[in-house]
Short mmCIF file of C-alpha atoms in Angstrom, two decimals:
data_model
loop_
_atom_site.label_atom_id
_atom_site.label_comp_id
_atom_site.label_asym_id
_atom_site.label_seq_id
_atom_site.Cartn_x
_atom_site.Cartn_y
_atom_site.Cartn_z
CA UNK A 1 13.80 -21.77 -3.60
CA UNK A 2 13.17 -18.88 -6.07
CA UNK A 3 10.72 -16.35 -5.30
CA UNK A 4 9.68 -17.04 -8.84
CA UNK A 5 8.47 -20.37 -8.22
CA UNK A 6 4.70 -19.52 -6.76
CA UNK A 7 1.38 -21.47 -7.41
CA UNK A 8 -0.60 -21.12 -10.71
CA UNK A 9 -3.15 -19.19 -8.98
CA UNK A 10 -0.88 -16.40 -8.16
CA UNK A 11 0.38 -15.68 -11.75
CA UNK A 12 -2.36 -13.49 -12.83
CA UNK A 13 -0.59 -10.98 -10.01
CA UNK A 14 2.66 -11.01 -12.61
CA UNK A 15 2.83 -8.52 -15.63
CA UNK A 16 1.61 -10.59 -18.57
CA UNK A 17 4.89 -10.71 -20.46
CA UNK A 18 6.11 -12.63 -18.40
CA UNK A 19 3.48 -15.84 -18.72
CA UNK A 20 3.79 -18.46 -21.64
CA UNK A 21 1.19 -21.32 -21.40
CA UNK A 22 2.34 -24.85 -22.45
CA UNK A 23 0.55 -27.84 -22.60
CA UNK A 24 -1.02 -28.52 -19.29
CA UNK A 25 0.97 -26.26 -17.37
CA UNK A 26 2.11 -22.64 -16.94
CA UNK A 27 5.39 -21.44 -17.10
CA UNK A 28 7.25 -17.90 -16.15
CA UNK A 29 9.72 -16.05 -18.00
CA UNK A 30 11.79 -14.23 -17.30
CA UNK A 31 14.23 -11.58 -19.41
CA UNK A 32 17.20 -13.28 -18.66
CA UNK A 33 15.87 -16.25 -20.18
CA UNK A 34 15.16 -18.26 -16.83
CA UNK A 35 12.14 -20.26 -16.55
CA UNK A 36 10.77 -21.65 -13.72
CA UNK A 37 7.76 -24.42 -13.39
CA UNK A 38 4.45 -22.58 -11.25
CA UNK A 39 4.76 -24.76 -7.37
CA UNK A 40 2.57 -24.56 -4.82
CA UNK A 41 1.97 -21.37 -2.15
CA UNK A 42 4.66 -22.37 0.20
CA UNK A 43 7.29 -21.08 -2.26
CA UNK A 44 8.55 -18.19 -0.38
CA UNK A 45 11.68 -15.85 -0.30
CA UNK A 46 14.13 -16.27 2.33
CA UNK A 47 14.84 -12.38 3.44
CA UNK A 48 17.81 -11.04 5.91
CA UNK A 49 17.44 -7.68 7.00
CA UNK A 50 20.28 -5.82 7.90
CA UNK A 51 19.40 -2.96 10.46
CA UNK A 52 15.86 -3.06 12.35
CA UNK A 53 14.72 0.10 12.72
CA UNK A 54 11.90 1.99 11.57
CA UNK A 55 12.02 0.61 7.92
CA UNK A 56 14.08 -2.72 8.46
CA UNK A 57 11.17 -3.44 11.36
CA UNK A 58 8.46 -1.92 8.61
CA UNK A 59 9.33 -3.73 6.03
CA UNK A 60 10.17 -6.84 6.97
CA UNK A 61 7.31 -7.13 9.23
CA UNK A 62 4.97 -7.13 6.32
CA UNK A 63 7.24 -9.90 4.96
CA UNK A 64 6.78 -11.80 7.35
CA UNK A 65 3.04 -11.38 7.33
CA UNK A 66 2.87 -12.54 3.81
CA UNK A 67 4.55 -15.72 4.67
CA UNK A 68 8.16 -15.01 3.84
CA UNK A 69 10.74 -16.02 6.64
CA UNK A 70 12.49 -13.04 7.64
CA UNK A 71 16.10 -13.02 9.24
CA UNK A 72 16.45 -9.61 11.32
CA UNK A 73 19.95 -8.80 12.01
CA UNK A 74 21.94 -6.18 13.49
CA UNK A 75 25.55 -6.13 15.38
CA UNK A 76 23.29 -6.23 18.76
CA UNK A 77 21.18 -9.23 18.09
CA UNK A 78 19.98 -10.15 21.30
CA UNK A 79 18.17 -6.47 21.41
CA UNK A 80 15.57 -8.03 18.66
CA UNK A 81 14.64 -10.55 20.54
CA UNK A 82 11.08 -9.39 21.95
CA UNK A 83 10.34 -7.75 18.44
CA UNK A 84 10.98 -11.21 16.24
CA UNK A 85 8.76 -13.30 19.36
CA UNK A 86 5.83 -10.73 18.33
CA UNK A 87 6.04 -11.41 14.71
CA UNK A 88 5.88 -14.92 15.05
CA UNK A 89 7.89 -18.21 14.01
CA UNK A 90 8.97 -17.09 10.58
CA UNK A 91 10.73 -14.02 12.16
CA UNK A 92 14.37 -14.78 13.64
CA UNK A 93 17.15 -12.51 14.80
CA UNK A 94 21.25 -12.74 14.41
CA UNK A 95 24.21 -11.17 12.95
CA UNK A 96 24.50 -9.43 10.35
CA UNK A 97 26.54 -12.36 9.02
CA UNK A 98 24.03 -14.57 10.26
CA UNK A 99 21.30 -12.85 7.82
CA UNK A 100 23.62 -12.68 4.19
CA UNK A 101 24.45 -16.51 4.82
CA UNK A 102 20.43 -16.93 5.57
CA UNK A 103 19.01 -15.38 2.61
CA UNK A 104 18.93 -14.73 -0.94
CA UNK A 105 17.01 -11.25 -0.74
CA UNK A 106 18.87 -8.70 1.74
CA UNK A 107 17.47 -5.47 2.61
CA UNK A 108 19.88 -2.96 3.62
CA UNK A 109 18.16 -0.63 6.23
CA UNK A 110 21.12 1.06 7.07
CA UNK A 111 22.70 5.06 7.41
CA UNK A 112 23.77 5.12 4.05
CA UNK A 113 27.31 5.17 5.38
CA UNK A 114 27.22 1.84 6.57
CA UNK A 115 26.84 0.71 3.28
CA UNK A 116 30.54 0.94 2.36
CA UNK A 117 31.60 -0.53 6.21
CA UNK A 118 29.22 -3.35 4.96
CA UNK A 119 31.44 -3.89 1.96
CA UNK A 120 34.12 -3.96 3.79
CA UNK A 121 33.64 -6.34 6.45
CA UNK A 122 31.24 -8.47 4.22
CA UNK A 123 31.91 -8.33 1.15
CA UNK A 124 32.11 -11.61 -0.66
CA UNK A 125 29.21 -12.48 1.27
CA UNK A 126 26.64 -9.95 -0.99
CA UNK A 127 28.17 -11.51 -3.97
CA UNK A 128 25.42 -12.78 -6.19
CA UNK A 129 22.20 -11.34 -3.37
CA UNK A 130 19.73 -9.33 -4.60
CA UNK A 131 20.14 -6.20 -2.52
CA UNK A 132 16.84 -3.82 -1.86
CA UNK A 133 18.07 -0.53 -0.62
CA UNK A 134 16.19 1.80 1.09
CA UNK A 135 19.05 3.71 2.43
CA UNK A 136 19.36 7.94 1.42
CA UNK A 137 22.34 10.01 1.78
CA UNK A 138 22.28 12.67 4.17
CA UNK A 139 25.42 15.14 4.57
CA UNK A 140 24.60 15.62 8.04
CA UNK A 141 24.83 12.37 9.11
CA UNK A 142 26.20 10.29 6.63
CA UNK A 143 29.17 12.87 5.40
CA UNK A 144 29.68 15.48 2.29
CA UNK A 145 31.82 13.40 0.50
CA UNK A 146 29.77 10.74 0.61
CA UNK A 147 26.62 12.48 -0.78
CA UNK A 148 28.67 13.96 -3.36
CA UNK A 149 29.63 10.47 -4.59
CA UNK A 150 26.04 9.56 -5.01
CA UNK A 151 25.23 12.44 -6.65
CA UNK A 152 27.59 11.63 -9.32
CA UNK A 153 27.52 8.60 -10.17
CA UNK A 154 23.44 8.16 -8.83
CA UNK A 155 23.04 6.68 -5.55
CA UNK A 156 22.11 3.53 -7.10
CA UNK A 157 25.47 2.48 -8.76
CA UNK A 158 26.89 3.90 -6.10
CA UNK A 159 25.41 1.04 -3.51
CA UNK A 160 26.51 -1.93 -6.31
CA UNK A 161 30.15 -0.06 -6.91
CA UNK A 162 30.48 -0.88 -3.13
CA UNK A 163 28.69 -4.34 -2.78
CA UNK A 164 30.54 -5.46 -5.92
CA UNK A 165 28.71 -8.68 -7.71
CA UNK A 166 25.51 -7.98 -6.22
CA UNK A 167 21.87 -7.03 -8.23
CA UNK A 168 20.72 -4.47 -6.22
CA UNK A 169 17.10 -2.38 -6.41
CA UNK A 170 16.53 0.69 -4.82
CA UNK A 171 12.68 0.70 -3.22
CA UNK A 172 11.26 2.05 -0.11
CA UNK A 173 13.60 5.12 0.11
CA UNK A 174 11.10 7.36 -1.13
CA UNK A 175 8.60 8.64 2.25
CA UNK A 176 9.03 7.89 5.66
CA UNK A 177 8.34 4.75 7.19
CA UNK A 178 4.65 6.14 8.65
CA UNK A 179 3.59 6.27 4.94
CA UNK A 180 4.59 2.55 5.00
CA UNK A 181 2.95 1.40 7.70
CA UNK A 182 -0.39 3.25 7.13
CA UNK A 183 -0.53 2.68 3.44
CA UNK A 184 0.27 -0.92 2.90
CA UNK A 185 -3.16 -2.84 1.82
CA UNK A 186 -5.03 0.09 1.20
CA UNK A 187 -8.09 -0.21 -0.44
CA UNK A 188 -8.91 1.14 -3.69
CA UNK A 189 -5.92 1.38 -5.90
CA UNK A 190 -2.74 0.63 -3.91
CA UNK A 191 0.37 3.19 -3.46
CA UNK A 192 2.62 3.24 -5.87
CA UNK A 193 6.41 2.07 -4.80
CA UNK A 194 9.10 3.91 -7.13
CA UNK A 195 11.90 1.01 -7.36
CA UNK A 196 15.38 1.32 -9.43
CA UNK A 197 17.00 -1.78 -10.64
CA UNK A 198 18.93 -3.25 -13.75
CA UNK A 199 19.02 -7.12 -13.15
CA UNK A 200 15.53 -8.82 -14.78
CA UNK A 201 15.83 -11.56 -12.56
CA UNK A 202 16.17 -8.95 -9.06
CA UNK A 203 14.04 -6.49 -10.13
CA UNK A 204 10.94 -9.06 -10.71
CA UNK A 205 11.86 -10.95 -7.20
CA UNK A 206 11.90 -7.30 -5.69
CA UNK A 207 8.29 -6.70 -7.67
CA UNK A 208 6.92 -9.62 -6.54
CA UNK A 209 8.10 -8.74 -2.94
CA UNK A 210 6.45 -5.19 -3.16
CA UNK A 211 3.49 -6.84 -3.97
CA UNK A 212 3.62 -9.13 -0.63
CA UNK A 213 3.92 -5.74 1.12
CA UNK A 214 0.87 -4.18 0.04
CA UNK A 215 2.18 -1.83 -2.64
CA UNK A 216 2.25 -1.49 -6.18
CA UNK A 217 6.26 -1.07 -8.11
CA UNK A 218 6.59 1.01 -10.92
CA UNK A 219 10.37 0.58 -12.01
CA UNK A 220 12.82 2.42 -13.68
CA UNK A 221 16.56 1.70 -14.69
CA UNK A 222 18.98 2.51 -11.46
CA UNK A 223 20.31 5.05 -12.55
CA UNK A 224 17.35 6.98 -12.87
CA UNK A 225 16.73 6.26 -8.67
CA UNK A 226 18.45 9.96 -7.73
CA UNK A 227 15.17 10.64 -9.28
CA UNK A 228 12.61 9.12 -6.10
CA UNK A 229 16.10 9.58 -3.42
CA UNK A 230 15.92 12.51 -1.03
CA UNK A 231 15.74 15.77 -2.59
CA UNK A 232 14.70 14.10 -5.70
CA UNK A 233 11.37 15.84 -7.73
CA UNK A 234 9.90 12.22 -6.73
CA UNK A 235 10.51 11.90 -3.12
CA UNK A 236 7.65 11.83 -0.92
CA UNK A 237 5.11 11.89 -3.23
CA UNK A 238 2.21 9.32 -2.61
CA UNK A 239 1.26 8.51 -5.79
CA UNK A 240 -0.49 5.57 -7.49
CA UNK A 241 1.02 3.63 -10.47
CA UNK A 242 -0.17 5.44 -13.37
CA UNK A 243 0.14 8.34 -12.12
CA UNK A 244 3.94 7.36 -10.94
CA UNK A 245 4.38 5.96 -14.47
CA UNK A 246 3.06 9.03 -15.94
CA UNK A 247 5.75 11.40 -13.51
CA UNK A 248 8.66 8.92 -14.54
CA UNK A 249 7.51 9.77 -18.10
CA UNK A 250 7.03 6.08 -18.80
CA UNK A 251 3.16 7.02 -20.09
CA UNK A 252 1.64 10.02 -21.65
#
């Protein structure tokens, strides 16, 4: 079920562009032109997570706490076992395969040079997922040649050259996982989550998931994501959205 597909009473949460009232009803649009009918609150997004670490654990854990059933995965799955029993019945664990035939939404909390052993030993299975990638380069650990490649093409292409056919959004790379945990649900005016994408239809799912984790998501075109990556002028910045908007120069 799409992500999309939420109860009328959540639809004041969506940008306004997006909203078209008809007859007794409300329905979404969408900029590629899909529209979906408003359902009831148990429309939720079916997320794998591929590495459970500090920000596959993070992130998906406040997934699961806003209702989403959340497929943790990594090549030692029976390691997960006491962390998915604490989250509760919408948290499972298995492969890594297990997870992309699971889900529609994969986060990809890997080393960034996992991403193109990923695409090698799964890659027809990422073909039409939306992909959320928190992953930075690193020389140190993830290789020179590596970083060099992300540096020059942007890191974001660089993840959808390698998972070829999929839509994928960079968010949650920007700060450490601490800022993450601490800040979700804050009070006052939430933190601001810098996200890349290109797809309309994966960058709103993404949005809307952003929103289930506490945050706010300012976005930007993907190839503008070297801009929030490590060593970016945007990385680790806690910001709220206008003033995030107003850094990406999307506001005066």
């Amino acid at each position: 079920m799409s992500f999309l597909e939420v109860r009328v009473a959540n639809l004041l949460k969506l940008d306004r562009r997006h909203l078209l009232k008809a007859g007794g009803g409300v329905l979404i649009t969408v900029a590629t032109g899909r529209i979906a009918a408003a359902q009831t609150s148990d429309a939720k997004t079916k997320i794998g997570v591929i590495g459970s670490g500090h920000i596959g654990s993070t992130i998906g854990g406040l997934w699961v706490k806003a209702g989403h059933p959340v497929l943790f995965s990594s090549r030692h799955p029976d390691e997960l076992k006491s962390m998915v029993e604490g989250m509760g019945p919408l948290a499972k664990a298995g492969s890594v395969a297990d997870a992309l035939d699971f889900a529609e939404v994969i986060l990809i909390a890997v080393p960034y040079k996992a991403i193109p052993e990923l695409a090698q030993d799964y890659g027809p299975k990422f073909v039409g997922k939306i992909v959320i990638d928190p992953a930075n380069a690193v020389a140190r650990r993830d290789g020179e040649e590596l970083l060099a490649e992300t540096k020059d093409k942007g890191i974001g292409i660089t993840t959808e050259t390698y998972l070829k056919g999929s839509h994928v959004v960079r968010a949650f790379n920007s700060m450490a996982y601490t800022n993450f945990v601490n800040q979700a649900h804050r009070s006052g005016e939430l933190m601001a989550i810098p996200m890349a994408g290109d797809d309309p239809h994966a960058v709103e799912v993404a949005s809307g998931l952003v929103r289930d984790a506490g945050f706010d998501p300012v976005v930007v075109p993907l190839q503008r994501a070297q801009e929030f990556a490590q060593g970016g002028p945007l990385y680790n910045k806690q910001l709220t959205a206008n003033e995030l908007r107003k850094s990406f120069g999307l506001v005066k």
